[in-house]
Coordinates of C-alpha atoms and ligand atoms in Angstrom, one line a residue:
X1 CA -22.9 -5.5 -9.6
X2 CA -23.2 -8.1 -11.9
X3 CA -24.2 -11.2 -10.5
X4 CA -26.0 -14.5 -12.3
X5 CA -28.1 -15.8 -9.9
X6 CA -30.5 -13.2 -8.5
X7 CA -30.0 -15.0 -5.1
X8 CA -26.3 -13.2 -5.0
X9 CA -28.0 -9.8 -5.2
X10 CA -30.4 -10.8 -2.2
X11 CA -27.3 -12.0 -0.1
X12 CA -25.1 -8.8 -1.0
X13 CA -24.7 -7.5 2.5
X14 CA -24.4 -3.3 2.2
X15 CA -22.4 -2.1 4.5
X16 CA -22.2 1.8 3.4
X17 CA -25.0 2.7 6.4
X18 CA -22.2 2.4 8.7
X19 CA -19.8 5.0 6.4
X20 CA -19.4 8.5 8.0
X21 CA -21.0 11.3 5.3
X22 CA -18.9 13.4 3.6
X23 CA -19.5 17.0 4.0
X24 CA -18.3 20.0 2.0
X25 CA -14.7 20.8 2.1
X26 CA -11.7 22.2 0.7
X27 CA -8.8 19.8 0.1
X28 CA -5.8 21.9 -0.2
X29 CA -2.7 20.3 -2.1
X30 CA 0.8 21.1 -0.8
X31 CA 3.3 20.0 -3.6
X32 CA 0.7 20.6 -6.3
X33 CA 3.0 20.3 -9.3
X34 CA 4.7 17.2 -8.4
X35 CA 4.0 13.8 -10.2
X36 CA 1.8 12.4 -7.4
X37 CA -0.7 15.8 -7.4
X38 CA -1.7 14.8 -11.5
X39 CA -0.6 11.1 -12.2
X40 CA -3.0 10.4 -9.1
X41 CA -4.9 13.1 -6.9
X42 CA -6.3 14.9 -9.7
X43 CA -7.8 11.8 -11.6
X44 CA -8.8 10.3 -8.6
X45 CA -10.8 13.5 -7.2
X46 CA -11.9 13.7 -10.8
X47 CA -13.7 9.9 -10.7
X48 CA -14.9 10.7 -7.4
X49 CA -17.1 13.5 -9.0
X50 CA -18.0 11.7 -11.8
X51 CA -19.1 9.0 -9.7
X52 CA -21.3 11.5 -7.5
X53 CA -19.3 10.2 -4.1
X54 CA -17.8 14.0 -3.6
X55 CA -19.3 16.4 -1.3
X56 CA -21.0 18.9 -2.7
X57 CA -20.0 21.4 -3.0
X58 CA -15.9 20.6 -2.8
X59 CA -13.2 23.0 -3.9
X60 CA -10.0 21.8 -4.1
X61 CA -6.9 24.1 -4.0
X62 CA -3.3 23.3 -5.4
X63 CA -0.8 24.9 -3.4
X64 CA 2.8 24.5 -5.1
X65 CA 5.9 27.3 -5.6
X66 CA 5.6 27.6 -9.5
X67 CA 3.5 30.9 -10.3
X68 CA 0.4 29.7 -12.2
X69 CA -3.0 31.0 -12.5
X70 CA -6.0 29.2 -11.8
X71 CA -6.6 28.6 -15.9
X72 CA -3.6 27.7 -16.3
X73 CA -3.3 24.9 -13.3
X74 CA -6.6 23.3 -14.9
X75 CA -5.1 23.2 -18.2
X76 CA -2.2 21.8 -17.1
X77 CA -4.5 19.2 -14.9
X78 CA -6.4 18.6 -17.8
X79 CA -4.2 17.1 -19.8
X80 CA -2.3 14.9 -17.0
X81 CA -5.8 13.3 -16.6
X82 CA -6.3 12.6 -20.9
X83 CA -2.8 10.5 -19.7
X84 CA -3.3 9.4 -16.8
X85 CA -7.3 8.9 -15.8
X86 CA -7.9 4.9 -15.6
X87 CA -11.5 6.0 -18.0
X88 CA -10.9 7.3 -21.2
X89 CA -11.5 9.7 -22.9
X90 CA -12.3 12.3 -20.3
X91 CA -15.8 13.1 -19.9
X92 CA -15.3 17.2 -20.9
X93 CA -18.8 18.4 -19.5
X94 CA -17.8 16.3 -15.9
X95 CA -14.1 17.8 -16.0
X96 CA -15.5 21.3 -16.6
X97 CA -17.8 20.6 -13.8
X98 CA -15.1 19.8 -11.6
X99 CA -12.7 22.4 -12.9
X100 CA -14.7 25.1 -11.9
X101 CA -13.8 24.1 -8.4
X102 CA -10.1 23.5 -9.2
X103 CA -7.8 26.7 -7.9
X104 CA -4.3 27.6 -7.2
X105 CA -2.3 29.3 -4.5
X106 CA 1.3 29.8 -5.3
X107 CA 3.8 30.2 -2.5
X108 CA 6.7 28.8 -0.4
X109 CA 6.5 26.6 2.0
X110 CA 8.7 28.1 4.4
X111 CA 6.6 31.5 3.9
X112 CA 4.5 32.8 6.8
X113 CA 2.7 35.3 4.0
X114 CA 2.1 32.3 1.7
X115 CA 0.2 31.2 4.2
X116 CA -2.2 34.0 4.6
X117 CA -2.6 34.4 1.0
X118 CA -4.0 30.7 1.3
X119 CA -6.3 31.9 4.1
X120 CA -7.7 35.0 2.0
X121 CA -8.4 32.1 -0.5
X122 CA -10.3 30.2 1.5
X123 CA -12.3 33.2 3.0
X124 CA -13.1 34.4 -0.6
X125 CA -15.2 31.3 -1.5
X126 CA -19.2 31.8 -1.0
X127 CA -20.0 28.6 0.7
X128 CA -18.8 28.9 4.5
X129 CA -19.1 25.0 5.2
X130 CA -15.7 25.3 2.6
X131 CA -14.1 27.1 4.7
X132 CA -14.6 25.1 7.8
X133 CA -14.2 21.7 6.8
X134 CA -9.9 21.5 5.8
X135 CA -8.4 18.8 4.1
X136 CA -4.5 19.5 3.9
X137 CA -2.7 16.8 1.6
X138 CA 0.9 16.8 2.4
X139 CA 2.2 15.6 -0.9
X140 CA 5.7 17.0 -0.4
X141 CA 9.1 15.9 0.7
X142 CA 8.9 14.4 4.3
X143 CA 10.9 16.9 5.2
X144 CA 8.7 19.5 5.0
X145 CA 5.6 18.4 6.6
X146 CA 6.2 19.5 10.1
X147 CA 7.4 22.8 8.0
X148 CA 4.0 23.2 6.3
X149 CA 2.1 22.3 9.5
X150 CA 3.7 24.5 11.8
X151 CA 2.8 27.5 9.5
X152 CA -0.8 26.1 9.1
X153 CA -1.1 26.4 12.7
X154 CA 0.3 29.7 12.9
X155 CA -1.5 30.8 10.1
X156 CA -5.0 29.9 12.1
X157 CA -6.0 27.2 9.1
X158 CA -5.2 24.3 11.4
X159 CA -6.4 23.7 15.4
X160 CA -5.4 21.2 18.1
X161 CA -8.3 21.7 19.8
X162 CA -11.3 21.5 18.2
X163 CA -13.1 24.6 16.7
X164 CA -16.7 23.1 17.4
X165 CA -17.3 24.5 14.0
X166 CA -16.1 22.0 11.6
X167 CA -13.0 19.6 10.7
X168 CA -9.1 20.1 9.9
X169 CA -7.1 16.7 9.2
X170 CA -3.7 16.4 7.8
X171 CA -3.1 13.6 5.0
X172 CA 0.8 12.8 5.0
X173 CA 2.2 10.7 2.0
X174 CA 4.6 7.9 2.9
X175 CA 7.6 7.9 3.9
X176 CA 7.1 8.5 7.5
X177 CA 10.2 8.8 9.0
X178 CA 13.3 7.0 8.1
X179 CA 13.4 4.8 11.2
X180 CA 12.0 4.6 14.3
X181 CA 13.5 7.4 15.8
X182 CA 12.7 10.0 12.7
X183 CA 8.8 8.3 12.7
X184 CA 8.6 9.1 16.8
X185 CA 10.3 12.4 16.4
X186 CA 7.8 13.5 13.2
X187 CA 4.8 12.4 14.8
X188 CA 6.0 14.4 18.2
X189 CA 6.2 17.2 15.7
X190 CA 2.9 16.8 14.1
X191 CA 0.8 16.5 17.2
X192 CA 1.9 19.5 18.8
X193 CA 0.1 21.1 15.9
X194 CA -2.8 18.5 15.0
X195 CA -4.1 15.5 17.4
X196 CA -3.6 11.9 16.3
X197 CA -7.2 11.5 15.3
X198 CA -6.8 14.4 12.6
X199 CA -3.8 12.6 11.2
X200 CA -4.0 10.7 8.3
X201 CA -1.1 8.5 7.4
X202 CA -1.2 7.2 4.1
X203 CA 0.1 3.7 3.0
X204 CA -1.6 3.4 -0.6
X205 CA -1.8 -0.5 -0.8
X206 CA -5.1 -0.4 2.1
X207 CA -6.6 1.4 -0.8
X208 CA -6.4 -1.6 -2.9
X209 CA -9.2 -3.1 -3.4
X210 CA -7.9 -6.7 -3.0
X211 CA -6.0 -5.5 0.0
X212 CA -9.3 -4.5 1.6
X213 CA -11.2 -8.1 0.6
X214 CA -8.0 -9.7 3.1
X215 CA -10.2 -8.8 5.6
X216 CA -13.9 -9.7 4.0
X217 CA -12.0 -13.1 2.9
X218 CA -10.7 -14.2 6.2
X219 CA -13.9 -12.9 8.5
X220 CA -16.8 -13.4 6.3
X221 CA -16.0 -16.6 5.2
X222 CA -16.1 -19.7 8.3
X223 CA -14.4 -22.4 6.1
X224 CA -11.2 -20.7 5.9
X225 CA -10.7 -19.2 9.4
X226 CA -10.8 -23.3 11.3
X227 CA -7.7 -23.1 9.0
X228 CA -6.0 -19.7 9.2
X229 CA -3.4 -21.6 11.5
X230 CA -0.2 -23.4 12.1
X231 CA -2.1 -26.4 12.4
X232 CA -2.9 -25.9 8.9
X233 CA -0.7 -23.7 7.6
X234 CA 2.8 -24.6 6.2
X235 CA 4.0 -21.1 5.2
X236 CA 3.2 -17.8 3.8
X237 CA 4.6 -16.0 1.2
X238 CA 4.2 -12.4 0.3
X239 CA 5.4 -11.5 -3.0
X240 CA 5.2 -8.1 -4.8
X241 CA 7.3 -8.2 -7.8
X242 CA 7.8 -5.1 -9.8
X243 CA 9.4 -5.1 -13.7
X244 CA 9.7 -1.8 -13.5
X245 CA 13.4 -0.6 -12.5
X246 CA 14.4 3.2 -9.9
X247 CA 14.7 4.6 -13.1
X248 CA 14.6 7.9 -12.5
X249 CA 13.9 8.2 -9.2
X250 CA 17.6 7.4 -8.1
X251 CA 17.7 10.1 -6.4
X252 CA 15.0 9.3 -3.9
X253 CA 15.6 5.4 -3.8
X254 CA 19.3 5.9 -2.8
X255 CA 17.5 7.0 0.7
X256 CA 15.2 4.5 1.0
X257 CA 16.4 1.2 -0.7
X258 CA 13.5 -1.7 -1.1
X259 CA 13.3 -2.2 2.4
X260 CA 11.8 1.7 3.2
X261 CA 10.4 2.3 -0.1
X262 CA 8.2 -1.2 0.1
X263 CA 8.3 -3.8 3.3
X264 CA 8.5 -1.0 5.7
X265 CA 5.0 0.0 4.7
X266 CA 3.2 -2.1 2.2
X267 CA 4.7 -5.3 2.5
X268 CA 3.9 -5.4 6.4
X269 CA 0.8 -3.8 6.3
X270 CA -0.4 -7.3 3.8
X271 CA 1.2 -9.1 6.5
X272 CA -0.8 -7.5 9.7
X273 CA -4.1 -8.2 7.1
X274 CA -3.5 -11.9 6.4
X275 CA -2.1 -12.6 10.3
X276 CA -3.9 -10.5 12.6
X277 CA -6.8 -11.5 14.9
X278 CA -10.3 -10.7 14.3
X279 CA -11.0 -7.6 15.6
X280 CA -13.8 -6.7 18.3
X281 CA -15.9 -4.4 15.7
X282 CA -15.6 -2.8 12.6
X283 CA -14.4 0.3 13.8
X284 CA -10.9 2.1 12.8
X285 CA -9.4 1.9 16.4
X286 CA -10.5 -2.2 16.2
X287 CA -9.1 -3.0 13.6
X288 CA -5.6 -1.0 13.6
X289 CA -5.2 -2.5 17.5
X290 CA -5.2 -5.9 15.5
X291 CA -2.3 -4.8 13.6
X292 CA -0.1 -3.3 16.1
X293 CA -0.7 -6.4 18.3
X294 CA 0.1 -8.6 15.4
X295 CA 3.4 -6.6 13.9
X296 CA 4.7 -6.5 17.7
X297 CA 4.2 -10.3 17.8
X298 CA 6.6 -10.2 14.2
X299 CA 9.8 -11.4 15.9
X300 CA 12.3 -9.1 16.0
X301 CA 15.9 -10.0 14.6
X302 CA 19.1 -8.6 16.4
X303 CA 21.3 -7.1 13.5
X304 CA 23.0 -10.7 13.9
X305 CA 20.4 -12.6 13.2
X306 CA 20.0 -10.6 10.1
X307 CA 22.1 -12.6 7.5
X308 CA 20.3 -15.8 8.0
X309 CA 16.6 -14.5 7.8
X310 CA 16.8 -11.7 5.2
X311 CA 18.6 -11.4 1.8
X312 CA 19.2 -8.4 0.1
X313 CA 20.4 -7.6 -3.4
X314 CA 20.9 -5.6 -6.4
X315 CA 20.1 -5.5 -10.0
X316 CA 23.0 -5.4 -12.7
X317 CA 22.3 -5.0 -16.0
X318 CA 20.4 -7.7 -18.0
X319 CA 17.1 -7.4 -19.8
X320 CA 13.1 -7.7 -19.5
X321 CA 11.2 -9.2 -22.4
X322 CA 13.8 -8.4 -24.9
X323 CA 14.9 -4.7 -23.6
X324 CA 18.3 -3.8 -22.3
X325 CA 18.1 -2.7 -18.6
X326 CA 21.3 -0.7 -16.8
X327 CA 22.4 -1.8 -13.4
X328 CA 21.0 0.0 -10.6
X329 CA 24.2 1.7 -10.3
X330 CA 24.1 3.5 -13.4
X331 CA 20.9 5.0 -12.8
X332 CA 20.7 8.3 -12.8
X333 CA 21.5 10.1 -9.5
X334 CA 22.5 6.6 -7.8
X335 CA 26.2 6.2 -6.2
X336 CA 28.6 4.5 -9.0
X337 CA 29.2 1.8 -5.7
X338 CA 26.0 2.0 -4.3
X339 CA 25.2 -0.8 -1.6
X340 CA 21.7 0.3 -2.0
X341 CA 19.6 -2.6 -1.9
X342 CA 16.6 -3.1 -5.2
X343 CA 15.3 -6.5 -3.6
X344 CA 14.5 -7.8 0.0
X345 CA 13.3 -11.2 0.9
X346 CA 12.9 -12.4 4.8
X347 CA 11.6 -14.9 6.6
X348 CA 9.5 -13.6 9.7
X349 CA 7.9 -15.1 12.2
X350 CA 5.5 -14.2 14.7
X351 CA 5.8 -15.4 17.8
X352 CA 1.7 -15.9 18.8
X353 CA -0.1 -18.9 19.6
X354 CA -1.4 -18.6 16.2
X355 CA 1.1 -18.8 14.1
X356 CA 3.9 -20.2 16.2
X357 CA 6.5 -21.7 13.7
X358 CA 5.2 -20.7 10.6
X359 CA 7.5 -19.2 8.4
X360 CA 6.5 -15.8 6.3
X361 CA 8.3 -15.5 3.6
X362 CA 8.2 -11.8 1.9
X363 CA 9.3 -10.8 -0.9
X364 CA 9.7 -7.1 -3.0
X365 CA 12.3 -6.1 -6.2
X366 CA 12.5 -3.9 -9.1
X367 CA 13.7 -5.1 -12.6
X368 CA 12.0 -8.4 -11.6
X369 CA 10.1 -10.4 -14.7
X370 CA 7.0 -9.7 -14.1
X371 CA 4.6 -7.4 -12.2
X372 CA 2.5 -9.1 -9.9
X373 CA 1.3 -8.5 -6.0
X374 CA 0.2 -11.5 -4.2
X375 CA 0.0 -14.0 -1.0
X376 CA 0.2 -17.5 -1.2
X377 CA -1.1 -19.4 1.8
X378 CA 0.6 -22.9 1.4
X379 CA -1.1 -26.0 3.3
X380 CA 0.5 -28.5 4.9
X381 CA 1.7 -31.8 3.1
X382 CA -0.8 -35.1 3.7
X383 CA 0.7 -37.5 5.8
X384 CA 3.3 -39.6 3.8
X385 CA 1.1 -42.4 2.9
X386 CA -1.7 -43.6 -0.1
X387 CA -0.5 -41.0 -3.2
X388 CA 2.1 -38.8 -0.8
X389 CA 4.2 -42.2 -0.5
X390 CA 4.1 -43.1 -4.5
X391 CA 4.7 -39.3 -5.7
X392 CA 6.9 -37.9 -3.1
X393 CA 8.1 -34.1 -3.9
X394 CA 5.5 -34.3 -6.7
X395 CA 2.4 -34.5 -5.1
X396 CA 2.5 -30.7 -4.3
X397 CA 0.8 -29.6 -1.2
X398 CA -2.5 -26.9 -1.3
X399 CA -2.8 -23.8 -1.6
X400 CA -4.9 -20.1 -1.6
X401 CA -3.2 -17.7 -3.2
X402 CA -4.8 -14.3 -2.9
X403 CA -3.9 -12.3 -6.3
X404 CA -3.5 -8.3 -5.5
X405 CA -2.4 -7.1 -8.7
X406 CA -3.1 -7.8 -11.4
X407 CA -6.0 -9.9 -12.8
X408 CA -6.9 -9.9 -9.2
X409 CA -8.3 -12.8 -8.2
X410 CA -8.2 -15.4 -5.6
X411 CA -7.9 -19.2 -6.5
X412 CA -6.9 -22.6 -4.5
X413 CA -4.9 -25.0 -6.1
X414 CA -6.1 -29.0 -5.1
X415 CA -5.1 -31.9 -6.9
X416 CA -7.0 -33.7 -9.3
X417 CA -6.7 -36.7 -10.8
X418 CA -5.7 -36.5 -14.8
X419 CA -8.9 -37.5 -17.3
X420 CA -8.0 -40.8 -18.6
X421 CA -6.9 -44.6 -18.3
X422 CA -3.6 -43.5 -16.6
X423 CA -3.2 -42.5 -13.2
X424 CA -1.5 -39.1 -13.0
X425 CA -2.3 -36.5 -10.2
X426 CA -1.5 -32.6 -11.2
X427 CA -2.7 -29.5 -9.2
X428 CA -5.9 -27.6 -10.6
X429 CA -7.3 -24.4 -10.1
X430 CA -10.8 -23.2 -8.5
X431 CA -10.5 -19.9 -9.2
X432 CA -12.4 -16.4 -8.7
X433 CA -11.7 -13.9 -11.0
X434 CA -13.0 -10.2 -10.1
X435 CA -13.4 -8.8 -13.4
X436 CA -15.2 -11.9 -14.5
X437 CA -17.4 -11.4 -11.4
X438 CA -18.1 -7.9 -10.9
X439 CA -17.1 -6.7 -14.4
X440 CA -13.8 -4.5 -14.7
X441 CA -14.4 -1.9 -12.2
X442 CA -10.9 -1.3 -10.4
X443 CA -11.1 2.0 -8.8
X444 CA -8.1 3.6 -8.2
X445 CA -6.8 3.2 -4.6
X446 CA -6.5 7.2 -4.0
X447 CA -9.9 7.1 -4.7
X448 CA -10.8 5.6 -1.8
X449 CA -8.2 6.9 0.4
X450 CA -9.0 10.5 -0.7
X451 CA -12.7 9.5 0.4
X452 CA -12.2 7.7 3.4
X453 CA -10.1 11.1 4.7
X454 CA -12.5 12.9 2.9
X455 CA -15.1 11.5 5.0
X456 CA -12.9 10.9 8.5
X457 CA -13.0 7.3 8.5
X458 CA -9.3 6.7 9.8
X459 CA -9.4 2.5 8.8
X460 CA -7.4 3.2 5.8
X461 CA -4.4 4.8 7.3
X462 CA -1.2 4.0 9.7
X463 CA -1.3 4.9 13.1
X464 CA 1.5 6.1 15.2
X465 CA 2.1 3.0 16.8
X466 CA 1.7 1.1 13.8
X467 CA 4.5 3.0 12.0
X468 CA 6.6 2.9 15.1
X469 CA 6.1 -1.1 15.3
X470 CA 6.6 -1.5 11.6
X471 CA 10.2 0.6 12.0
X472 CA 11.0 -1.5 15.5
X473 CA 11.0 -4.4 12.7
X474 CA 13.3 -2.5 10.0
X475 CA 16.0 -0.9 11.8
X476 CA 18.1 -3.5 12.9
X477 CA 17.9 -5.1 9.3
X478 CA 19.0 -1.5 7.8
X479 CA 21.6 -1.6 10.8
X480 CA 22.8 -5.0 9.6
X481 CA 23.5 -3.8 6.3
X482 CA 24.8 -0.9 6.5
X483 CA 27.9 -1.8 8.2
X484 CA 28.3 -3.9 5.3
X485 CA 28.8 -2.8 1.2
X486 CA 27.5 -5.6 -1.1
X487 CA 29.4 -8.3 -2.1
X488 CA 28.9 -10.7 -5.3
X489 CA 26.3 -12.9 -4.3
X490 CA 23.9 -10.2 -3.3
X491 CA 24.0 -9.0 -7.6
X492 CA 21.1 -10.4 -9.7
X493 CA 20.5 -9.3 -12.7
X494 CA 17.6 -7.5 -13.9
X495 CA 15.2 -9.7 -14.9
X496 CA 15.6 -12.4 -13.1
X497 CA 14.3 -13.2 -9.8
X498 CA 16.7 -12.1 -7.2
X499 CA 19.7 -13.5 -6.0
X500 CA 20.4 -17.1 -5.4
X501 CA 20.2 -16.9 -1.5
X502 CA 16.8 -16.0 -1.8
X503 CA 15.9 -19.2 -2.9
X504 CA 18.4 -20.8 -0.4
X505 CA 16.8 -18.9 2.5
X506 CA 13.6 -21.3 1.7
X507 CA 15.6 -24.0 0.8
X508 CA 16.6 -24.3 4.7
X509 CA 12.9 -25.7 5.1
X510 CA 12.1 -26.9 2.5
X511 CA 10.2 -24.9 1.0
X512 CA 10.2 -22.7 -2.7
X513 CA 9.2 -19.3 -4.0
X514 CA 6.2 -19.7 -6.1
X515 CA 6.3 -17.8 -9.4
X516 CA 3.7 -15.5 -9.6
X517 CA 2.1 -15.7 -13.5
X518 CA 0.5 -12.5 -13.6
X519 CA -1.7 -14.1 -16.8
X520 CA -3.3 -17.0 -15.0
Ligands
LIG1 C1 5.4 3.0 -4.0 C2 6.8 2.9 -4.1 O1 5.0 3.3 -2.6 O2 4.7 1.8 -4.4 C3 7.3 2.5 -5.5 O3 7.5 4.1 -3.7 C4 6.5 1.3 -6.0 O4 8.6 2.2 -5.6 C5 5.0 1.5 -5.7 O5 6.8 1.1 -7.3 C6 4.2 0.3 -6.1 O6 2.9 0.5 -6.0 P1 1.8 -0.2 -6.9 O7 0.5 0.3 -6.6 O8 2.2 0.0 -8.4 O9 2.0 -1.7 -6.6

């Protein structure tokens, strides 16, 4: 770490005695050729070794229905990572290192002898602690995960109870479910196969490292938590704004719409990390029981309530620094009148003592101007006298604003008087910039994640409850709008920032969206 007081290093509190050790293992990949398995697996296993943070030894095994031969998987792996790895160029000697480990086992999902072909692999490697120790990565289509776990049940790989002998845990990408009742009826599914405990739901925004400082921030800090409050607190807003249109993954998005593809999952799990209570300890169970209690507090709307607390809308065509964008309709694989929805914004509250009247504003959209993750925390107003009563709307109020992505940072804006004979207020900015502070180290959030299940430590991913609360939250919203196709008003065009009723849904108190400026 780079620090320039020597003090700093003395006060860095180390909390990695308390992280569980990894052991050997195999992680085994189901849907090994798809994008996730090389644009983010692969390079993040890769920096894991290169780091020295994998177990040793590790084997991982891609399991996918293309035929391919070992060589030719880790050629194929091999040049996804000179794309995609976040260091470059690849270190050779530390790829061939970790390709040596790097195998394939072709087969079908739905096939029983698939299966046993994957077992013959795993009994074929020298080490035995690689045979004992599981890690299955469900990196397929939702659809086939109870599939895939069913046959690694019958096929002996995976227990229920526990073997005494070592460890088998599930990793399931997201989505999980597509409601409330798919979520309850997949986990049913998955636990007659695998307990909770050895299931690992992933949501990859907890694997952000600004995602994880929420929590640092708001318990290691006492200044900020006399204010985490409504007494305090005007309003939150959530924004993750993404430039980036479907594009080609039409196919999948006409399913899942913003509202499943983002706030379902990422959007409320930023919520449950700025809102929740402190929890008892720092253990997994702690902490998620802070976020179920906190995302059953989120008030629930009846479908409706829906039209005056949450706007939806779509982009048309327009354009992003200087490039032509289609409409979302002409995407490939999207419905020619599509009511899909490419942009949420709502206005939540939670109904604790807390946070009692404080609206949370969240917002997520493709094909908006810029990229940029991040939660504003916006103080209240001072009282209407001394500079409030001579500059009015001017004199803006404070704020924290907790930048996720990019230039992640955090800053405060306070207001300052301008140098000079005149007497002009304007806000400034006491800011703390991570790169400028630790140097530019931003691992990859699969890194961690892969780790963390690697090593059993369950903080990092959703429970069941969780999921089920965060759906309780969605459906009636999805039920809302299904019944209804999109009319005009809901349109924006791509680059710009949503529809109009977004900004009227803050308008009703008041309040604005505040830009996000990715640069500052
Ligand atoms: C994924 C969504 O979960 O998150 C994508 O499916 C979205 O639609 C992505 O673009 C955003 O992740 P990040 O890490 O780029 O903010």
């Amino acid at each position: 770490m780079e620090t320039t007081d020597p003090l700093d290093q003395i006060l860095t509190c180390r909390l990695d005695s308390r992280r569980k050790a990894v052991e050997p293992c195999t992680v085994i990949i189901f849907g090994a050729s798809g994008d996730l398995t090389s644009r983010k697996l692969i390079p993040a296993l890769y920096h894991l070794h290169i780091e020295g943070q994998l177990p040793r030894p590790v084997r991982v095994i891609g399991f996918a229905r293309r035929e391919k031969s070992d060589a030719s998987f880790r050629e194929e792996m091999h040049t996804a990572l000179k794309q995609f790895s976040r260091t470059k160029p690849v270190d050779e000697a530390k790829w061939a290192e970790f390709a040596a480990g790097l195998h394939y086992c072709q087969g079908e999902f739905n096939d029983p002898t698939a299966y046993k072909k994957l077992e013959g692999m795993l009994d074929s490697f020298g080490d035995e602690r690689l045979r004992r120790n599981l890690l299955f990565y469900l990196s397929t289509s939702p659809t086939q995960f109870a599939e895939v776990t069913s046959h690694l049940s019958n096929a002996g790989l995976l227990h229920r109870e526990p073997t005494g002998t070592g460890w088998e845990r599930l990793v399931v990408e997201k989505p999980f479910g597509t409601d409330l009742s798919s979520a309850q009826s997949l986990s049913a599914e998955l636990t007659k196969y695998a307990r909770e405990r050895q299931l690992f739901r992933i949501d990859h925004y907890l694997g952000k490292e600004t995602v994880q400082n929420i929590l640092m921030f708001r318990f290691s800090n006492s200044i900020f938590e006399t204010l985490w409050n409504r007494r305090s607190i005007d309003h939150v807003q959530i924004t993750v704004s993404e430039k980036h249109a479907v594009g080609l993954r039409g196919g999948y998005y006409e399913d899942a719409g913003a509202i499943r593809d983002m706030v379902q999952n990422h959007l409320l799990q930023v919520l449950a990390l700025v809102a929740m209570e402190p929890p008892v300890n720092l253990e997994a169970e702690s902490i998620r029981d802070e976020k179920v209690k906190l995302l059953k507090s989120v008030r629930q709307y009846h479908p409706s309530q829906v039209a005056a607390n949450v706007v939806r809308g779509q982009y048309t065509a327009g354009s992003i620094d200087g490039q032509a964008r289609p409409g979302y309709r002409e995407e490939p694989k999207v419905k020619a009148d599509s009511s899909v929805e490419t942009f949420v914004a709502l206005r939540l509250f939670i109904d604790n003592w807390r946070w009692a009247g404080v609206p949370f504003y969240l917002r997520t959209g493709k094909n908006l101007p810029v990229s940029a993750s991040e939660v504003r925390i916006q103080f209240h107003q001072t009282p209407n006298v001394l500079f409030a009563a001579q500059c009015g709307t001017n004199l803006d109020s404070n704020s924290l604003t907790l930048r996720l992505q990019p230039n992640e940072s955090i800053f405060m804006h306070i207001n300052g008087k301008v140098p000079g004979t005149s007497m002009e207020i304007r806000p400034v900015r006491m800011h703390f910039d991570y790169d400028s502070e630790f140097g530019a180290y931003t691992p990859e959030a699969y890194e961690r994640l892969l780790l963390e299940a690697i090593a059993g430590d369950a903080t990092l991913f959703i429970r069941r409850d969780e999921v089920e609360a965060a759906w309780s939250l969605i459906d009636p919203i999805r039920e809302a709008w299904t019944k209804e196709p999109m009319v005009e008003k809901e349109f924006y065009a791509a680059g710009s920032w949503g529809p109009e009723a977004a900004d009227e849904l803050l308008a009703k108190m008041n309040h604005r969206w505040r830009k996000p400026h990715p640069t500052a």
